[in-house]
């Protein structure tokens, strides 16, 4: 299948290009390298594991998979570019990974909030219109987030639920209650994709993905700590905006920095390893819906609370001789810490998804991959303490002493 990946230089995009190529698909992609710039120039950080330039990546890709990775450099908010790429490549599937993925980044100030919403909504719009006009039969796989639902005091279905109201019944979109401007940008994108399917008969899968963690997929080399070709590795961020929970906890553990659950750490989220994210996206691409269908998949392996994850990382790190402490930080976010969380996640299992392994093994692989880069992480250790609060001015969060109130200072 010909698969186009906007955002092919990112954490997921670079992994997916390889995973699909290894499965025999023809892959092309685009990127404007925003992620590299946000992390390096705005966060003052870098990927914990060094990554190659796009040219080096493409050379390695060709050597490994025997095929060109066609690539366009440019911004998806430029409609002419989007149309040119789709016209030229004529994809059968588009996996849209070209959005800004960070909740904290969207909460910095008005400029960042507006940038994230415009960037994410306009890029999806451009893809929808270009697909309608140039490849209406292609399948759009749109990366949404479990965060679109928020944490309601109800079970969370996959996208839709049955409503019985005043004696009448309907099958309706489950209410969205996002927790950041970024998460709302995903809700707006989802609504537009759903409407485009209804209006123009496009076919789409909206992936409500949980928090992804992991340093590698098998295509990057099977032996932790020593990738066979460094150019194939994907990025791994640990700063306060682009690093996500387990990835940050592992980076913290390898440099003897305290592991940092926010607030009480009792928040619950769905998590999945990078290799499972790839497995799920490949299954989705290879099993498209009918024309006009808009389907929603909740994509995660297991639900954990953050404190539980911090303890898991601490335990696995101890096996490797690392003595990590856990110190809760004042929660920079406005989020519920004690809440019900029970989302469905059946659709991908029905398509054949099988979780790749237990979380402790994945953490073990991550720690082994990160150990050779301890100095690199330690050189930027300041970025581990977040400084973007959901309310209030930008300033470094403090550790939470047990007598302090659990609130933003
Ligand atoms: N958290 C900590 N300590 C940390 C970092 C995070 O306790 O050092 C907590 C946060 O307070 C939050 C949870 O971990 O409760 C998840 O935060 P995160 O930074 O790992 O992930 P999040 O901001 O939710 O966003 C990430 C991706 C985003 C994706 C989302 C899926 O960056 O693109 O949409 O995960 S979900 O969380 O299900 O909405």
Short mmCIF file of C-alpha atoms and ligand atoms in Angstrom, two decimals:
data_model
loop_
_atom_site.label_atom_id
_atom_site.label_comp_id
_atom_site.label_asym_id
_atom_site.label_seq_id
_atom_site.Cartn_x
_atom_site.Cartn_y
_atom_site.Cartn_z
CA UNK A 1 0.00 0.00 0.00
CA UNK A 2 1.22 3.56 -0.65
CA UNK A 3 1.22 5.35 2.73
CA UNK A 4 1.91 9.03 3.20
CA UNK A 5 3.09 10.20 6.65
CA UNK A 6 2.95 13.93 7.39
CA UNK A 7 5.27 14.40 10.38
CA UNK A 8 7.65 11.62 9.30
CA UNK A 9 10.61 13.10 11.23
CA UNK A 10 8.90 12.81 14.65
CA UNK A 11 8.99 10.24 17.46
CA UNK A 12 6.12 8.25 15.96
CA UNK A 13 6.60 9.23 12.30
CA UNK A 14 10.16 8.00 11.92
CA UNK A 15 9.26 4.74 13.66
CA UNK A 16 6.15 4.22 11.55
CA UNK A 17 7.98 4.82 8.26
CA UNK A 18 10.30 1.95 9.15
CA UNK A 19 7.64 -0.34 10.53
CA UNK A 20 5.49 0.02 7.40
CA UNK A 21 8.47 -0.33 5.05
CA UNK A 22 9.44 -3.55 6.84
CA UNK A 23 5.90 -4.81 6.16
CA UNK A 24 6.30 -4.11 2.45
CA UNK A 25 4.46 -0.80 2.14
CA UNK A 26 5.67 2.07 -0.02
CA UNK A 27 6.18 5.06 2.29
CA UNK A 28 6.59 8.78 1.69
CA UNK A 29 6.43 11.66 4.12
CA UNK A 30 6.80 15.32 4.90
CA UNK A 31 8.05 17.42 7.78
CA UNK A 32 9.05 21.00 8.47
CA UNK A 33 11.27 20.09 11.46
CA UNK A 34 9.25 22.11 13.93
CA UNK A 35 9.77 19.49 16.64
CA UNK A 36 13.55 19.73 16.40
CA UNK A 37 13.31 23.51 16.69
CA UNK A 38 10.76 23.58 19.56
CA UNK A 39 12.89 21.24 21.65
CA UNK A 40 16.26 22.77 20.83
CA UNK A 41 15.47 26.47 20.52
CA UNK A 42 12.47 26.93 22.83
CA UNK A 43 13.03 24.26 25.48
CA UNK A 44 16.83 24.45 25.45
CA UNK A 45 16.89 20.66 25.32
CA UNK A 46 17.64 17.85 22.89
CA UNK A 47 16.65 14.28 22.20
CA UNK A 48 18.15 12.03 24.92
CA UNK A 49 19.24 9.66 22.16
CA UNK A 50 20.99 11.53 19.34
CA UNK A 51 19.16 11.50 16.03
CA UNK A 52 20.45 11.83 12.49
CA UNK A 53 19.55 14.48 9.92
CA UNK A 54 16.72 13.67 7.50
CA UNK A 55 19.23 13.10 4.69
CA UNK A 56 21.17 10.61 6.83
CA UNK A 57 17.93 8.97 7.87
CA UNK A 58 16.84 8.56 4.26
CA UNK A 59 20.21 7.08 3.30
CA UNK A 60 19.94 4.57 6.16
CA UNK A 61 16.32 3.82 5.21
CA UNK A 62 17.34 3.01 1.65
CA UNK A 63 20.18 0.75 2.79
CA UNK A 64 17.96 -1.10 5.25
CA UNK A 65 14.69 -1.38 3.34
CA UNK A 66 15.92 -1.20 -0.26
CA UNK A 67 13.47 1.58 -1.13
CA UNK A 68 13.51 5.35 -1.35
CA UNK A 69 11.69 7.29 1.32
CA UNK A 70 10.23 10.13 -0.73
CA UNK A 71 10.27 13.30 1.33
CA UNK A 72 8.91 16.83 1.11
CA UNK A 73 10.09 19.56 3.47
CA UNK A 74 7.37 22.05 4.27
CA UNK A 75 4.48 23.23 6.37
CA UNK A 76 1.12 21.44 6.25
CA UNK A 77 -0.71 24.72 6.77
CA UNK A 78 0.30 25.52 3.16
CA UNK A 79 -2.53 24.04 1.07
CA UNK A 80 -0.58 24.17 -2.22
CA UNK A 81 2.18 22.04 -0.74
CA UNK A 82 -0.29 19.50 0.68
CA UNK A 83 -2.05 19.25 -2.69
CA UNK A 84 1.27 18.89 -4.54
CA UNK A 85 2.38 16.05 -2.28
CA UNK A 86 -0.87 14.10 -2.54
CA UNK A 87 -1.11 14.64 -6.29
CA UNK A 88 2.41 13.42 -6.79
CA UNK A 89 2.36 10.41 -4.42
CA UNK A 90 -1.33 9.39 -4.78
CA UNK A 91 -1.48 7.68 -1.37
CA UNK A 92 -3.89 4.91 -0.49
CA UNK A 93 -3.56 5.88 3.18
CA UNK A 94 -2.48 9.05 4.96
CA UNK A 95 -1.36 8.75 8.60
CA UNK A 96 -1.47 12.29 9.93
CA UNK A 97 1.29 12.66 12.54
CA UNK A 98 2.12 16.23 11.60
CA UNK A 99 0.58 18.13 14.52
CA UNK A 100 2.07 19.75 17.60
CA UNK A 101 1.74 17.00 20.24
CA UNK A 102 2.33 18.91 23.47
CA UNK A 103 -0.27 19.95 26.02
CA UNK A 104 2.18 22.06 28.09
CA UNK A 105 3.48 23.85 24.98
CA UNK A 106 -0.08 24.93 24.18
CA UNK A 107 -0.45 26.40 27.69
CA UNK A 108 2.59 28.71 27.61
CA UNK A 109 0.70 31.86 26.54
CA UNK A 110 -1.74 33.17 23.95
CA UNK A 111 0.80 32.94 21.14
CA UNK A 112 1.48 29.25 21.81
CA UNK A 113 -2.18 28.35 22.36
CA UNK A 114 -3.16 29.98 19.07
CA UNK A 115 -0.23 28.48 17.22
CA UNK A 116 -1.08 24.94 18.38
CA UNK A 117 -4.76 25.26 17.52
CA UNK A 118 -4.20 26.90 14.13
CA UNK A 119 -1.39 24.54 13.18
CA UNK A 120 -3.28 21.40 14.19
CA UNK A 121 -6.69 22.36 12.84
CA UNK A 122 -5.47 23.89 9.57
CA UNK A 123 -3.13 21.00 8.74
CA UNK A 124 -5.99 18.53 9.11
CA UNK A 125 -8.29 20.77 7.08
CA UNK A 126 -5.77 20.96 4.26
CA UNK A 127 -5.40 17.19 4.21
CA UNK A 128 -9.18 16.72 4.18
CA UNK A 129 -9.73 19.08 1.25
CA UNK A 130 -6.76 17.75 -0.70
CA UNK A 131 -7.90 14.16 -0.14
CA UNK A 132 -11.42 15.02 -1.30
CA UNK A 133 -10.07 16.48 -4.53
CA UNK A 134 -7.07 14.26 -5.28
CA UNK A 135 -7.41 10.87 -3.58
CA UNK A 136 -11.00 10.54 -2.28
CA UNK A 137 -10.68 6.79 -1.93
CA UNK A 138 -7.68 7.01 0.42
CA UNK A 139 -8.01 6.29 4.13
CA UNK A 140 -7.16 9.06 6.59
CA UNK A 141 -5.72 7.81 9.87
CA UNK A 142 -5.86 10.84 12.13
CA UNK A 143 -3.94 10.90 15.38
CA UNK A 144 -6.24 12.10 18.12
CA UNK A 145 -5.74 11.51 21.82
CA UNK A 146 -7.40 9.79 24.77
CA UNK A 147 -7.19 13.25 26.33
CA UNK A 148 -10.10 14.34 24.12
CA UNK A 149 -12.46 12.55 26.51
CA UNK A 150 -10.96 13.97 29.70
CA UNK A 151 -11.70 11.99 32.85
CA UNK A 152 -15.50 11.72 33.13
CA UNK A 153 -17.09 9.81 35.99
CA UNK A 154 -18.38 7.25 33.45
CA UNK A 155 -16.95 4.45 31.34
CA UNK A 156 -15.51 5.84 28.09
CA UNK A 157 -16.69 4.09 24.90
CA UNK A 158 -14.81 4.16 21.59
CA UNK A 159 -16.08 7.41 20.14
CA UNK A 160 -19.84 6.86 20.23
CA UNK A 161 -22.44 5.70 22.73
CA UNK A 162 -26.16 4.95 22.95
CA UNK A 163 -28.25 7.72 24.47
CA UNK A 164 -31.78 7.30 25.76
CA UNK A 165 -33.22 10.79 26.38
CA UNK A 166 -36.87 11.57 27.05
CA UNK A 167 -38.02 8.34 25.55
CA UNK A 168 -35.96 8.62 22.34
CA UNK A 169 -32.70 6.84 21.52
CA UNK A 170 -29.71 7.74 19.36
CA UNK A 171 -26.13 6.71 18.70
CA UNK A 172 -24.13 9.87 19.45
CA UNK A 173 -20.60 11.10 19.80
CA UNK A 174 -19.48 10.67 23.41
CA UNK A 175 -18.96 14.11 25.02
CA UNK A 176 -15.44 15.50 24.87
CA UNK A 177 -13.95 17.26 27.88
CA UNK A 178 -10.32 18.00 27.01
CA UNK A 179 -7.84 19.37 29.54
CA UNK A 180 -5.54 21.68 27.55
CA UNK A 181 -5.66 23.91 24.46
CA UNK A 182 -3.68 21.17 22.71
CA UNK A 183 -6.21 18.48 23.63
CA UNK A 184 -9.02 20.77 22.45
CA UNK A 185 -7.21 21.22 19.12
CA UNK A 186 -7.53 17.46 18.72
CA UNK A 187 -11.25 17.59 19.51
CA UNK A 188 -11.78 20.27 16.88
CA UNK A 189 -9.79 18.20 14.37
CA UNK A 190 -11.86 15.12 15.18
CA UNK A 191 -15.10 17.00 14.58
CA UNK A 192 -13.86 18.23 11.21
CA UNK A 193 -12.76 14.75 10.14
CA UNK A 194 -16.12 13.27 11.16
CA UNK A 195 -18.01 15.93 9.22
CA UNK A 196 -15.83 15.47 6.12
CA UNK A 197 -16.64 11.74 6.12
CA UNK A 198 -20.34 12.50 6.33
CA UNK A 199 -20.22 15.30 3.77
CA UNK A 200 -17.87 13.93 1.12
CA UNK A 201 -17.82 10.20 1.80
CA UNK A 202 -14.18 10.14 2.88
CA UNK A 203 -13.07 7.24 5.06
CA UNK A 204 -11.21 7.88 8.30
CA UNK A 205 -10.04 6.32 11.52
CA UNK A 206 -9.59 8.66 14.46
CA UNK A 207 -7.04 7.23 16.87
CA UNK A 208 -7.58 8.19 20.50
CA UNK A 209 -4.07 7.32 21.56
CA UNK A 210 -2.84 7.08 25.13
CA UNK A 211 0.63 8.13 26.29
CA UNK A 212 3.35 6.38 24.27
CA UNK A 213 6.64 5.33 25.81
CA UNK A 214 9.73 3.51 24.62
CA UNK A 215 13.06 4.01 22.92
CA UNK A 216 12.85 1.56 20.05
CA UNK A 217 10.96 -0.81 17.80
CA UNK A 218 12.48 -4.03 16.50
CA UNK A 219 13.25 -2.48 13.13
CA UNK A 220 15.76 -0.18 14.88
CA UNK A 221 17.80 -3.16 16.10
CA UNK A 222 16.98 -5.91 18.55
CA UNK A 223 19.74 -5.36 21.12
CA UNK A 224 19.04 -2.66 23.72
CA UNK A 225 21.86 -0.22 24.32
CA UNK A 226 23.50 -0.83 20.94
CA UNK A 227 21.41 -0.03 17.89
CA UNK A 228 22.83 -1.60 14.76
CA UNK A 229 22.50 1.67 12.86
CA UNK A 230 22.29 4.87 14.93
CA UNK A 231 20.68 6.66 11.98
CA UNK A 232 17.54 4.53 12.39
CA UNK A 233 16.86 5.48 16.03
CA UNK A 234 13.98 7.77 16.85
CA UNK A 235 13.97 10.80 19.15
CA UNK A 236 13.22 10.64 22.88
CA UNK A 237 12.39 13.87 24.64
CA UNK A 238 12.52 14.55 28.38
CA UNK A 239 11.91 18.30 28.75
CA UNK A 240 8.83 19.68 30.51
CA UNK A 241 6.85 20.21 27.29
CA UNK A 242 7.76 17.43 24.86
CA UNK A 243 8.82 14.66 27.24
CA UNK A 244 5.97 12.39 28.34
CA UNK A 245 5.63 10.60 31.65
CA UNK A 246 7.42 7.21 31.41
CA UNK A 247 10.06 8.54 29.01
CA UNK A 248 10.83 11.33 31.47
CA UNK A 249 10.85 8.95 34.46
CA UNK A 250 13.43 6.71 32.75
CA UNK A 251 15.64 9.67 31.80
CA UNK A 252 15.40 10.86 35.41
CA UNK A 253 16.32 7.45 36.79
CA UNK A 254 19.46 7.06 34.69
CA UNK A 255 20.93 10.35 35.91
CA UNK A 256 19.94 9.95 39.59
CA UNK A 257 17.41 12.78 39.30
CA UNK A 258 14.27 12.23 41.40
CA UNK A 259 11.39 10.64 39.48
CA UNK A 260 8.65 13.28 39.28
CA UNK A 261 4.96 12.33 39.51
CA UNK A 262 2.91 15.53 39.45
CA UNK A 263 0.71 16.25 42.46
CA UNK A 264 -0.47 13.12 44.29
CA UNK A 265 0.39 11.03 41.24
CA UNK A 266 -2.98 9.30 41.42
CA UNK A 267 -4.00 10.48 37.92
CA UNK A 268 -4.80 7.52 35.66
CA UNK A 269 -4.05 7.34 31.94
CA UNK A 270 -3.85 4.74 29.17
CA UNK A 271 -0.28 3.91 28.12
CA UNK A 272 1.29 1.87 25.32
CA UNK A 273 4.82 1.09 24.20
CA UNK A 274 6.09 2.60 20.95
CA UNK A 275 6.18 -0.88 19.39
CA UNK A 276 2.48 -1.35 20.20
CA UNK A 277 1.63 2.04 18.75
CA UNK A 278 3.29 0.90 15.52
CA UNK A 279 1.50 -2.44 15.57
CA UNK A 280 -1.85 -0.67 16.04
CA UNK A 281 -1.25 1.94 13.33
CA UNK A 282 -0.21 -0.78 10.86
CA UNK A 283 -3.35 -2.81 11.68
CA UNK A 284 -5.46 0.30 11.16
CA UNK A 285 -3.85 1.12 7.81
CA UNK A 286 -4.18 -2.47 6.60
CA UNK A 287 -7.87 -2.71 7.61
CA UNK A 288 -9.49 0.45 6.21
CA UNK A 289 -13.13 1.34 6.85
CA UNK A 290 -15.74 1.66 4.07
CA UNK A 291 -16.15 4.91 2.13
CA UNK A 292 -18.06 7.41 4.26
CA UNK A 293 -17.18 5.66 7.52
CA UNK A 294 -15.71 7.58 10.43
CA UNK A 295 -14.55 5.17 13.12
CA UNK A 296 -12.83 5.81 16.43
CA UNK A 297 -10.25 3.53 18.06
CA UNK A 298 -9.10 3.95 21.66
CA UNK A 299 -5.44 2.98 21.37
CA UNK A 300 -3.63 1.95 24.55
CA UNK A 301 -2.41 -1.25 26.18
CA UNK A 302 -3.07 -0.68 29.89
CA UNK A 303 -4.28 1.97 32.33
CA UNK A 304 -1.87 2.95 35.12
CA UNK A 305 -1.65 5.71 37.65
CA UNK A 306 1.44 7.89 37.64
CA UNK A 307 2.60 6.96 41.12
CA UNK A 308 2.43 3.27 40.20
CA UNK A 309 4.56 3.98 37.10
CA UNK A 310 7.12 5.94 39.09
CA UNK A 311 7.47 2.94 41.44
CA UNK A 312 7.82 0.54 38.50
CA UNK A 313 10.62 2.62 36.98
CA UNK A 314 12.29 2.87 40.38
CA UNK A 315 12.18 -0.93 40.86
CA UNK A 316 13.46 -1.81 37.39
CA UNK A 317 16.18 0.84 37.73
CA UNK A 318 17.24 -0.71 41.04
CA UNK A 319 17.84 -4.04 39.26
CA UNK A 320 20.29 -2.14 37.04
CA UNK A 321 22.07 -0.71 40.09
CA UNK A 322 20.41 2.71 39.88
CA UNK A 323 19.07 4.16 43.12
CA UNK A 324 16.35 6.51 41.93
CA UNK A 325 14.23 8.39 44.44
CA UNK A 326 10.63 9.51 43.83
CA UNK A 327 9.72 13.11 44.67
CA UNK A 328 6.30 14.42 43.75
CA UNK A 329 6.22 17.88 42.22
CA UNK A 330 3.53 20.51 42.62
CA UNK A 331 1.21 19.68 39.74
CA UNK A 332 1.68 22.28 37.00
CA UNK A 333 -1.60 21.16 35.39
CA UNK A 334 -5.21 21.76 36.24
CA UNK A 335 -6.33 18.13 36.18
CA UNK A 336 -8.24 15.77 38.42
CA UNK A 337 -5.90 13.65 40.50
CA UNK A 338 -8.44 11.28 42.06
CA UNK A 339 -10.88 10.14 39.44
CA UNK A 340 -12.64 7.22 37.80
CA UNK A 341 -11.08 5.99 34.55
CA UNK A 342 -12.36 3.03 32.58
CA UNK A 343 -12.08 3.47 28.80
CA UNK A 344 -13.02 0.71 26.35
CA UNK A 345 -10.33 -0.46 23.94
CA UNK A 346 -11.75 -3.37 22.02
CA UNK A 347 -11.65 -2.39 18.34
CA UNK A 348 -7.91 -2.85 17.86
CA UNK A 349 -7.96 -6.14 19.77
CA UNK A 350 -10.71 -7.29 17.39
CA UNK A 351 -8.40 -6.45 14.47
CA UNK A 352 -5.64 -8.59 16.00
CA UNK A 353 -3.69 -6.24 18.31
CA UNK A 354 -1.70 -8.19 20.88
CA UNK A 355 0.28 -6.18 23.45
CA UNK A 356 3.95 -6.82 22.84
CA UNK A 357 5.11 -7.52 26.36
CA UNK A 358 5.04 -6.52 29.97
CA UNK A 359 5.81 -2.97 30.98
CA UNK A 360 8.77 -3.91 33.19
CA UNK A 361 10.56 -5.48 30.20
CA UNK A 362 9.96 -2.36 28.14
CA UNK A 363 11.31 -0.15 30.93
CA UNK A 364 14.37 -2.42 31.13
CA UNK A 365 15.00 -1.90 27.40
CA UNK A 366 14.56 1.85 27.80
CA UNK A 367 17.01 2.11 30.67
CA UNK A 368 19.58 0.09 28.71
CA UNK A 369 19.11 2.37 25.70
CA UNK A 370 19.41 5.51 27.81
CA UNK A 371 22.41 4.54 29.94
CA UNK A 372 24.97 5.29 27.20
CA UNK A 373 23.48 8.81 26.97
CA UNK A 374 23.53 9.72 30.66
CA UNK A 375 25.89 12.63 30.18
CA UNK A 376 23.76 14.03 27.41
CA UNK A 377 20.65 13.94 29.62
CA UNK A 378 22.54 15.26 32.66
CA UNK A 379 23.80 18.22 30.61
CA UNK A 380 20.18 19.37 30.26
CA UNK A 381 18.88 18.25 33.66
CA UNK A 382 17.30 21.67 34.32
CA UNK A 383 14.59 21.00 31.74
CA UNK A 384 13.28 18.05 33.78
CA UNK A 385 11.50 20.44 36.15
CA UNK A 386 8.50 21.83 34.27
CA UNK A 387 7.95 25.58 34.25
CA UNK A 388 4.65 25.86 32.36
CA UNK A 389 1.64 26.03 34.68
CA UNK A 390 -1.93 25.73 33.43
CA UNK A 391 -2.81 28.83 35.44
CA UNK A 392 -0.45 31.42 36.79
CA UNK A 393 2.92 32.69 35.59
CA UNK A 394 5.72 30.63 34.07
CA UNK A 395 8.05 29.41 36.81
CA UNK A 396 9.77 26.23 37.89
CA UNK A 397 7.54 23.88 39.91
CA UNK A 398 8.66 23.01 43.42
CA UNK A 399 8.85 19.60 45.03
CA UNK A 400 5.83 18.83 47.08
CA UNK A 401 6.52 18.56 50.79
CA UNK A 402 3.75 16.57 52.43
CA UNK A 403 2.47 19.58 54.38
CA UNK A 404 2.16 21.79 51.28
CA UNK A 405 -1.27 22.20 49.64
CA UNK A 406 -1.72 20.23 46.40
CA UNK A 407 -2.21 23.28 44.22
CA UNK A 408 -0.39 25.50 41.80
CA UNK A 409 1.62 28.11 43.76
N1 LIG B 1 2.99 13.54 34.49
C1 LIG B 1 3.64 13.38 35.69
N2 LIG B 1 4.97 13.58 35.74
C2 LIG B 1 5.71 13.93 34.65
C3 LIG B 1 5.05 14.08 33.42
C4 LIG B 1 3.68 13.88 33.37
O1 LIG B 1 3.00 13.06 36.70
O2 LIG B 1 6.94 14.11 34.80
C5 LIG B 1 1.53 13.29 34.43
C6 LIG B 1 0.69 14.46 33.97
O3 LIG B 1 0.32 15.30 35.03
C7 LIG B 1 -0.51 13.75 33.33
C8 LIG B 1 0.08 12.43 32.82
O4 LIG B 1 1.34 12.28 33.47
O5 LIG B 1 -1.46 13.45 34.30
C9 LIG B 1 0.32 12.39 31.34
O6 LIG B 1 1.16 13.48 30.98
P1 LIG B 1 2.18 13.34 29.75
O7 LIG B 1 3.03 14.58 29.73
O8 LIG B 1 2.88 12.04 29.79
O9 LIG B 1 1.20 13.26 28.53
P2 LIG B 1 0.11 14.29 27.99
O10 LIG B 1 0.44 15.70 28.27
O11 LIG B 1 -1.22 13.82 28.45
O12 LIG B 1 0.27 14.11 26.43
C10 LIG B 1 0.80 12.93 25.84
C11 LIG B 1 1.23 13.27 24.42
C12 LIG B 1 0.03 13.71 23.66
C13 LIG B 1 -1.03 12.65 23.73
C14 LIG B 1 -1.36 12.29 25.17
C15 LIG B 1 -2.27 11.12 25.32
O13 LIG B 1 2.21 14.29 24.45
O14 LIG B 1 0.39 13.98 22.33
O15 LIG B 1 -2.14 13.19 23.13
O16 LIG B 1 -0.15 11.92 25.82
S1 LIG B 1 -3.32 11.26 26.75
O17 LIG B 1 -2.52 11.56 27.93
O18 LIG B 1 -4.03 10.01 26.89
O19 LIG B 1 -4.21 12.37 26.46
#
